[in-house]
Amino acid sequence: MTDEDLPWVVENERELHAFPWSEGNFADSLRAGYNCWVMHNGGGPVAYAVLLTVIDEAHLLNISVTRGAQRGGIGGKLLDYLFAVAQQGGATQFFLEVRPSNTAALALYEGRGFVAVGRRKGYYPAPGGGREDAIVMRREL
């Protein structure tokens, strides 16, 4: 991901998420040196991700697949790539948070070997002004 990708990333982020990251969130991630990726399939972009690696831990901050590319294996392929990036950076563990209501993501993560290791109460904003917990998941690399 580069600054030139940000308009596409932000447009898709707004389409995909009720509470999207801002352009500033993505720009800050790029400037901080996080691993930021845009995945292409058939010539066009179809997914993006932001990964933070610190010492021996990787933390997936954002992963999103465009609506037209969902349920086609793109998310799994991108995760597999991120596992390799994290390992090359010295990570031995991979963490993420996911909404309990995001059953498709939960199935993807569990299918890739993640296990729930905790819960963050009221972590995510929810429709109607409430809050939704986050399930903390971990996978050994």
XYZ file of N, CA, C and O in Angstrom:
564
model
N 0.853 -1.177 0.000
C 0.000 0.000 0.000
C 0.893 1.232 0.000
O 1.898 1.286 0.702
N 0.510 2.206 -0.813
C 1.210 3.482 -0.867
C 0.175 4.604 -0.699
O -1.039 4.343 -0.693
N 0.669 5.821 -0.609
C -0.241 6.968 -0.523
C -1.190 7.016 -1.717
O -2.339 7.435 -1.571
N -0.718 6.546 -2.875
C -1.554 6.563 -4.076
C -2.728 5.593 -3.970
O -3.736 5.760 -4.643
N -2.597 4.587 -3.141
C -3.678 3.615 -2.949
C -4.768 4.120 -2.002
O -5.865 3.546 -1.959
N -4.472 5.140 -1.217
C -5.386 5.550 -0.154
C -6.792 5.909 -0.628
O -7.758 5.512 0.035
N -6.979 6.633 -1.732
C -8.364 6.910 -2.156
C -9.172 5.630 -2.395
O -10.321 5.530 -1.955
N -8.575 4.633 -3.047
C -9.270 3.365 -3.276
C -9.533 2.643 -1.958
O -10.634 2.136 -1.725
N -8.530 2.592 -1.100
C -8.668 1.903 0.184
C -9.774 2.547 1.010
O -10.658 1.863 1.538
N -9.754 3.868 1.122
C -10.744 4.573 1.943
C -12.146 4.423 1.357
O -13.111 4.216 2.104
N -12.277 4.485 0.051
C -13.585 4.287 -0.584
C -14.144 2.908 -0.242
O -15.315 2.765 0.119
N -13.313 1.883 -0.343
C -13.772 0.527 -0.032
C -14.005 0.343 1.461
O -14.942 -0.336 1.859
N -13.179 0.943 2.280
C -13.371 0.870 3.730
C -14.750 1.409 4.109
O -15.455 0.822 4.932
N -15.149 2.518 3.489
C -16.460 3.110 3.776
C -17.606 2.234 3.300
O -18.663 2.192 3.922
N -17.401 1.548 2.176
C -18.438 0.645 1.658
C -18.579 -0.620 2.499
O -19.670 -1.175 2.614
N -17.482 -1.073 3.074
C -17.456 -2.367 3.755
C -17.781 -2.317 5.237
O -18.199 -3.325 5.802
N -17.564 -1.173 5.874
C -17.655 -1.117 7.332
C -18.582 -0.008 7.814
O -18.510 1.118 7.316
N -19.398 -0.326 8.789
C -20.283 0.671 9.387
C -19.488 1.727 10.153
O -19.921 2.871 10.275
N -18.320 1.346 10.650
C -17.450 2.254 11.395
C -16.048 2.175 10.785
O -15.144 1.542 11.331
N -15.874 2.806 9.612
C -14.622 2.655 8.858
C -13.450 3.420 9.463
O -13.619 4.411 10.165
N -12.257 2.944 9.142
C -11.048 3.704 9.421
C -11.077 4.950 8.532
O -11.616 4.931 7.426
N -10.444 5.998 8.987
C -10.333 7.221 8.194
C -9.090 7.157 7.302
O -8.207 6.311 7.505
N -9.015 8.057 6.368
C -7.806 8.151 5.542
C -6.601 8.405 6.431
O -5.516 7.861 6.204
N -6.793 9.207 7.482
C -5.713 9.488 8.416
C -5.211 8.245 9.126
O -4.009 8.095 9.362
N -6.123 7.331 9.475
C -5.704 6.072 10.109
C -4.768 5.286 9.195
O -3.739 4.765 9.642
N -5.138 5.193 7.922
C -4.296 4.459 6.973
C -2.986 5.201 6.714
O -1.914 4.582 6.671
N -3.060 6.509 6.540
C -1.847 7.301 6.303
C -0.894 7.196 7.493
O 0.322 7.050 7.314
N -1.429 7.267 8.696
C -0.592 7.125 9.891
C 0.071 5.752 9.937
O 1.239 5.628 10.326
N -0.650 4.714 9.544
C -0.086 3.365 9.530
C 1.076 3.268 8.543
O 2.107 2.653 8.839
N 0.901 3.881 7.376
C 1.985 3.900 6.389
C 3.207 4.626 6.942
O 4.333 4.117 6.858
N 3.004 5.792 7.519
C 4.116 6.597 8.023
C 4.811 5.956 9.226
O 6.007 6.140 9.430
N 4.052 5.187 10.003
C 4.628 4.515 11.166
C 5.433 3.273 10.763
O 6.097 2.676 11.605
N 5.355 2.890 9.496
C 6.119 1.748 9.022
C 5.436 0.403 9.209
O 6.083 -0.640 9.128
N 4.119 0.417 9.457
C 3.382 -0.839 9.553
C 3.402 -1.519 8.187
O 3.568 -0.882 7.154
N 3.193 -2.826 8.184
C 3.071 -3.559 6.925
C 1.671 -3.301 6.374
O 0.684 -3.785 6.934
N 1.585 -2.561 5.297
C 0.304 -2.186 4.689
C 0.305 -2.717 3.255
O 1.210 -2.419 2.482
N -0.728 -3.496 2.938
C -0.756 -4.196 1.659
C -2.073 -3.982 0.927
O -3.124 -3.889 1.534
N -1.979 -3.935 -0.390
C -3.148 -4.008 -1.273
C -2.943 -5.245 -2.138
O -1.885 -5.418 -2.744
N -3.937 -6.117 -2.165
C -3.855 -7.351 -2.953
C -4.585 -7.151 -4.269
O -5.704 -6.638 -4.289
N -3.941 -7.584 -5.344
C -4.530 -7.509 -6.680
C -4.855 -8.912 -7.169
O -4.131 -9.855 -6.875
N -5.937 -9.020 -7.922
C -6.343 -10.293 -8.507
C -6.905 -9.985 -9.888
O -7.859 -9.223 -10.006
N -6.300 -10.523 -10.900
C -6.757 -10.238 -12.255
C -6.482 -8.810 -12.673
O -7.190 -8.258 -13.497
N -5.474 -8.201 -12.081
C -5.068 -6.857 -12.465
C -5.592 -5.742 -11.599
O -5.011 -4.667 -11.549
N -6.700 -5.949 -10.904
C -7.265 -4.885 -10.085
C -7.173 -5.190 -8.603
O -7.056 -6.353 -8.196
N -7.247 -4.167 -7.780
C -7.200 -4.384 -6.337
C -8.485 -5.034 -5.832
O -9.576 -4.706 -6.294
N -8.334 -5.972 -4.885
C -9.489 -6.684 -4.344
C -9.492 -6.759 -2.820
O -10.489 -7.172 -2.229
N -8.363 -6.403 -2.188
C -8.283 -6.515 -0.731
C -7.142 -5.649 -0.216
O -6.263 -5.243 -0.985
N -7.169 -5.408 1.090
C -6.089 -4.649 1.720
C -5.971 -5.078 3.173
O -6.905 -5.664 3.748
N -4.798 -4.801 3.742
C -4.554 -5.197 5.130
C -3.498 -4.305 5.748
O -2.633 -3.764 5.050
N -3.577 -4.186 7.077
C -2.583 -3.465 7.863
C -2.143 -4.392 8.988
O -2.972 -4.903 9.739
N -0.830 -4.587 9.075
C -0.246 -5.517 10.036
C 0.859 -4.820 10.808
O 1.741 -4.198 10.222
N 0.818 -4.934 12.116
C 1.859 -4.392 12.997
C 2.657 -5.558 13.552
O 2.075 -6.499 14.105
N 3.966 -5.533 13.399
C 4.829 -6.557 13.971
C 5.773 -5.905 14.965
O 6.461 -4.938 14.630
N 5.764 -6.423 16.198
C 6.641 -5.922 17.253
C 7.313 -7.127 17.911
O 6.631 -8.003 18.442
N 8.613 -7.157 17.840
C 9.453 -8.227 18.377
C 8.957 -9.573 17.835
O 9.150 -9.851 16.660
N 8.295 -10.391 18.659
C 7.871 -11.714 18.189
C 6.361 -11.835 18.010
O 5.839 -12.928 17.881
N 5.660 -10.699 17.993
C 4.212 -10.721 17.830
C 3.777 -9.895 16.620
O 4.297 -8.812 16.387
N 2.819 -10.436 15.897
C 2.173 -9.703 14.805
C 0.734 -9.463 15.209
O 0.094 -10.325 15.825
N 0.234 -8.281 14.876
C -1.149 -7.938 15.214
C -1.827 -7.409 13.950
O -1.412 -6.396 13.389
N -2.860 -8.122 13.522
C -3.631 -7.700 12.350
C -4.567 -6.578 12.769
O -5.457 -6.780 13.591
N -4.357 -5.402 12.219
C -5.156 -4.238 12.581
C -6.357 -4.050 11.661
O -7.386 -3.521 12.089
N -6.228 -4.458 10.406
C -7.322 -4.299 9.444
C -7.090 -5.274 8.302
O -5.975 -5.380 7.796
N -8.126 -5.976 7.915
C -8.108 -6.790 6.702
C -9.501 -6.696 6.098
O -10.504 -6.843 6.796
N -9.552 -6.399 4.816
C -10.842 -6.218 4.147
C -10.752 -6.693 2.707
O -9.757 -6.466 2.035
N -11.830 -7.333 2.267
C -11.946 -7.830 0.895
C -13.155 -7.141 0.273
O -14.230 -7.093 0.887
N -12.994 -6.632 -0.938
C -14.104 -5.943 -1.598
C -15.298 -6.876 -1.736
O -15.148 -8.097 -1.831
N -16.484 -6.297 -1.757
C -17.711 -7.109 -1.809
C -17.708 -8.091 -2.974
O -18.090 -9.242 -2.831
N -17.286 -7.636 -4.137
C -17.302 -8.493 -5.319
C -16.318 -9.646 -5.259
O -16.456 -10.618 -6.006
N -15.332 -9.578 -4.371
C -14.316 -10.634 -4.268
C -14.507 -11.510 -3.031
O -13.755 -12.458 -2.836
N -15.503 -11.190 -2.208
C -15.722 -11.975 -1.001
C -16.212 -13.375 -1.338
O -16.859 -13.597 -2.346
N -15.895 -14.302 -0.449
C -16.289 -15.708 -0.539
C -15.608 -16.431 -1.704
O -16.076 -17.466 -2.156
N -14.487 -15.868 -2.166
C -13.741 -16.503 -3.250
C -12.351 -16.948 -2.841
O -11.529 -17.266 -3.695
N -12.054 -16.942 -1.547
C -10.751 -17.391 -1.068
C -9.695 -16.307 -0.963
O -8.567 -16.579 -0.550
N -10.049 -15.082 -1.337
C -9.084 -13.981 -1.311
C -8.624 -13.689 0.123
O -7.435 -13.502 0.377
N -9.550 -13.646 1.062
C -9.192 -13.363 2.449
C -8.203 -14.369 3.006
O -7.234 -14.013 3.675
N -8.429 -15.640 2.716
C -7.511 -16.684 3.171
C -6.142 -16.557 2.543
O -5.117 -16.727 3.216
N -6.102 -16.254 1.255
C -4.822 -16.074 0.571
C -4.060 -14.882 1.149
O -2.840 -14.950 1.348
N -4.775 -13.799 1.415
C -4.124 -12.625 1.993
C -3.616 -12.944 3.401
O -2.496 -12.576 3.756
N -4.403 -13.637 4.192
C -3.946 -14.037 5.531
C -2.695 -14.906 5.451
O -1.742 -14.696 6.209
N -2.677 -15.876 4.542
C -1.505 -16.733 4.391
C -0.268 -15.899 4.055
O 0.829 -16.147 4.571
N -0.443 -14.921 3.188
C 0.666 -14.034 2.838
C 1.130 -13.245 4.070
O 2.331 -13.121 4.329
N 0.176 -12.748 4.848
C 0.526 -11.983 6.046
C 1.232 -12.849 7.083
O 2.124 -12.369 7.794
N 0.854 -14.121 7.178
C 1.568 -15.038 8.076
C 3.045 -15.097 7.675
O 3.935 -15.044 8.516
N 3.301 -15.217 6.374
C 4.680 -15.295 5.883
C 5.436 -13.995 6.161
O 6.595 -14.014 6.593
N 4.790 -12.859 5.932
C 5.414 -11.562 6.213
C 5.770 -11.454 7.696
O 6.868 -11.032 8.055
N 4.831 -11.862 8.546
C 5.057 -11.788 9.992
C 6.219 -12.692 10.409
O 7.073 -12.282 11.212
N 6.269 -13.893 9.866
C 7.356 -14.813 10.195
C 8.696 -14.258 9.743
O 9.689 -14.343 10.474
N 8.737 -13.675 8.555
C 9.974 -13.078 8.058
C 10.423 -11.927 8.957
O 11.609 -11.657 9.074
N 9.459 -11.274 9.603
C 9.770 -10.188 10.530
C 10.095 -10.666 11.934
O 10.298 -9.859 12.836
N 10.113 -11.981 12.142
C 10.483 -12.536 13.431
C 9.335 -12.890 14.354
O 9.545 -13.301 15.499
N 8.101 -12.753 13.882
C 6.946 -13.053 14.735
C 6.760 -14.558 14.892
O 6.964 -15.319 13.948
N 6.362 -14.958 16.081
C 6.038 -16.353 16.359
C 4.565 -16.515 16.728
O 4.067 -17.624 16.813
N 3.893 -15.378 16.958
C 2.464 -15.378 17.289
C 1.767 -14.305 16.468
O 2.341 -13.250 16.194
N 0.513 -14.566 16.137
C -0.273 -13.655 15.295
C -1.590 -13.411 16.022
O -2.298 -14.361 16.356
N -1.917 -12.153 16.282
C -3.121 -11.785 17.021
C -4.056 -10.942 16.160
O -3.627 -10.257 15.238
N -5.330 -10.966 16.517
C -6.325 -10.086 15.908
C -7.523 -9.971 16.833
O -7.679 -10.766 17.760
N -8.346 -8.974 16.591
C -9.649 -8.844 17.246
C -10.721 -8.940 16.170
O -10.523 -8.475 15.055
N -11.859 -9.513 16.552
C -12.968 -9.656 15.611
C -14.285 -9.496 16.378
O -14.386 -9.910 17.535
N -15.253 -8.927 15.713
C -16.588 -8.802 16.299
C -17.243 -10.180 16.404
O -17.197 -10.944 15.433
N -17.891 -10.491 17.516
C -18.633 -11.752 17.598
C -19.710 -11.867 16.522
O -20.034 -12.972 16.079
N -20.239 -10.735 16.075
C -21.285 -10.743 15.053
C -20.745 -11.001 13.648
O -21.516 -11.262 12.727
N -19.438 -10.967 13.462
C -18.831 -11.166 12.145
C -18.541 -12.657 11.945
O -17.405 -13.110 12.001
N -19.602 -13.402 11.703
C -19.487 -14.859 11.625
C -18.631 -15.321 10.448
O -17.930 -16.327 10.555
N -18.654 -14.593 9.338
C -17.827 -14.981 8.191
C -16.346 -14.860 8.544
O -15.546 -15.749 8.231
N -15.966 -13.773 9.195
C -14.570 -13.594 9.595
C -14.165 -14.636 10.633
O -13.070 -15.205 10.562
N -15.042 -14.895 11.594
C -14.744 -15.907 12.607
C -14.471 -17.263 11.952
O -13.525 -17.971 12.327
N -15.282 -17.635 10.978
C -15.085 -18.912 10.285
C -13.749 -18.926 9.543
O -13.025 -19.926 9.571
N -13.414 -17.828 8.889
C -12.130 -17.729 8.187
C -10.978 -17.893 9.164
O -10.058 -18.676 8.937
N -11.022 -17.161 10.270
C -9.921 -17.205 11.232
C -9.795 -18.579 11.880
O -8.691 -19.109 12.015
N -10.905 -19.156 12.277
C -10.854 -20.491 12.885
C -10.325 -21.514 11.881
O -9.568 -22.411 12.239
N -10.704 -21.368 10.623
C -10.216 -22.264 9.582
C -8.733 -22.112 9.305
O -8.104 -23.016 8.740
N -8.158 -20.984 9.699
C -6.727 -20.734 9.527
C -5.954 -20.977 10.829
O -4.811 -20.590 10.958
N -6.612 -21.627 11.804
C -5.898 -22.034 13.013
C -5.924 -21.075 14.178
O -5.231 -21.290 15.172
N -6.716 -20.021 14.098
C -6.824 -19.090 15.226
C -7.706 -19.687 16.314
O -8.667 -20.407 16.022
N -7.385 -19.361 17.560
C -8.215 -19.745 18.703
C -8.497 -18.491 19.533
O -7.664 -17.585 19.614
N -9.667 -18.463 20.126
C -10.036 -17.338 20.992
C -9.217 -17.421 22.279
O -9.133 -18.484 22.891
N -8.618 -16.297 22.660
C -7.804 -16.259 23.885
C -8.281 -15.188 24.865
O -7.729 -15.068 25.947
N -9.287 -14.416 24.474
C -9.780 -13.376 25.365
C -10.915 -12.600 24.743
O -11.357 -12.878 23.629
N -11.372 -11.624 25.488
C -12.490 -10.788 25.051
C -12.249 -9.379 25.552
O -11.845 -9.182 26.700
N -12.482 -8.396 24.706
C -12.390 -6.986 25.091
C -13.812 -6.446 25.140
O -14.467 -6.315 24.112
N -14.276 -6.127 26.318
C -15.649 -5.634 26.516
C -15.808 -4.246 25.893
O -14.986 -3.356 26.105
N -16.880 -4.084 25.106
C -17.217 -2.788 24.529
C -16.154 -2.208 23.623
O -16.027 -0.999 23.496
N -15.413 -3.044 22.954
C -14.272 -2.614 22.133
C -14.686 -1.848 20.879
O -14.083 -0.869 20.505
N -15.735 -2.322 20.217
C -16.165 -1.742 18.944
C -17.421 -0.900 19.120
O -18.322 -1.277 19.874
N -17.527 0.214 18.373
C -18.821 0.902 18.325
C -19.829 0.012 17.595
O -19.456 -0.758 16.711
N -21.075 0.105 17.993
C -22.123 -0.705 17.387
C -23.248 0.195 16.892
O -23.421 1.307 17.388
N -24.020 -0.276 15.932
C -25.162 0.504 15.457
C -26.092 0.858 16.611
O -26.252 0.089 17.555
N -26.666 2.032 16.556
C -27.584 2.475 17.596
C -26.892 3.100 18.792
O -27.525 3.358 19.814
N -25.581 3.314 18.678
C -24.855 3.990 19.744
C -24.299 3.092 20.827
O -23.656 3.556 21.753
N -24.532 1.793 20.724
C -24.001 0.874 21.731
C -22.571 0.476 21.426
O -21.892 1.087 20.603
N -22.121 -0.547 22.119
C -20.774 -1.072 21.940
C -20.849 -2.586 21.778
O -21.755 -3.222 22.304
N -19.908 -3.141 21.053
C -19.820 -4.579 20.846
C -18.455 -5.062 21.322
O -17.438 -4.395 21.113
N -18.444 -6.217 21.957
C -17.184 -6.800 22.414
C -16.318 -7.192 21.222
O -16.800 -7.293 20.093
N -15.055 -7.454 21.501
C -14.135 -8.034 20.524
C -13.654 -9.364 21.074
O -13.353 -9.474 22.261
N -13.608 -10.341 20.202
C -12.973 -11.608 20.542
C -11.511 -11.480 20.144
O -11.205 -11.137 18.999
N -10.606 -11.708 21.078
C -9.175 -11.687 20.798
C -8.785 -13.104 20.381
O -9.086 -14.068 21.089
N -8.135 -13.198 19.215
C -7.743 -14.508 18.689
C -6.239 -14.544 18.469
O -5.625 -13.517 18.154
N -5.681 -15.742 18.597
C -4.242 -15.926 18.432
C -3.977 -17.179 17.599
O -4.711 -18.159 17.677
N -2.888 -17.097 16.833
C -2.426 -18.253 16.058
C -0.916 -18.321 16.182
O -0.232 -17.307 16.058
N -0.406 -19.506 16.475
C 1.037 -19.709 16.490
C 1.533 -19.729 15.055
O 0.886 -20.277 14.170
N 2.708 -19.163 14.823
C 3.287 -19.165 13.472
C 4.394 -20.205 13.383
O 5.026 -20.547 14.319
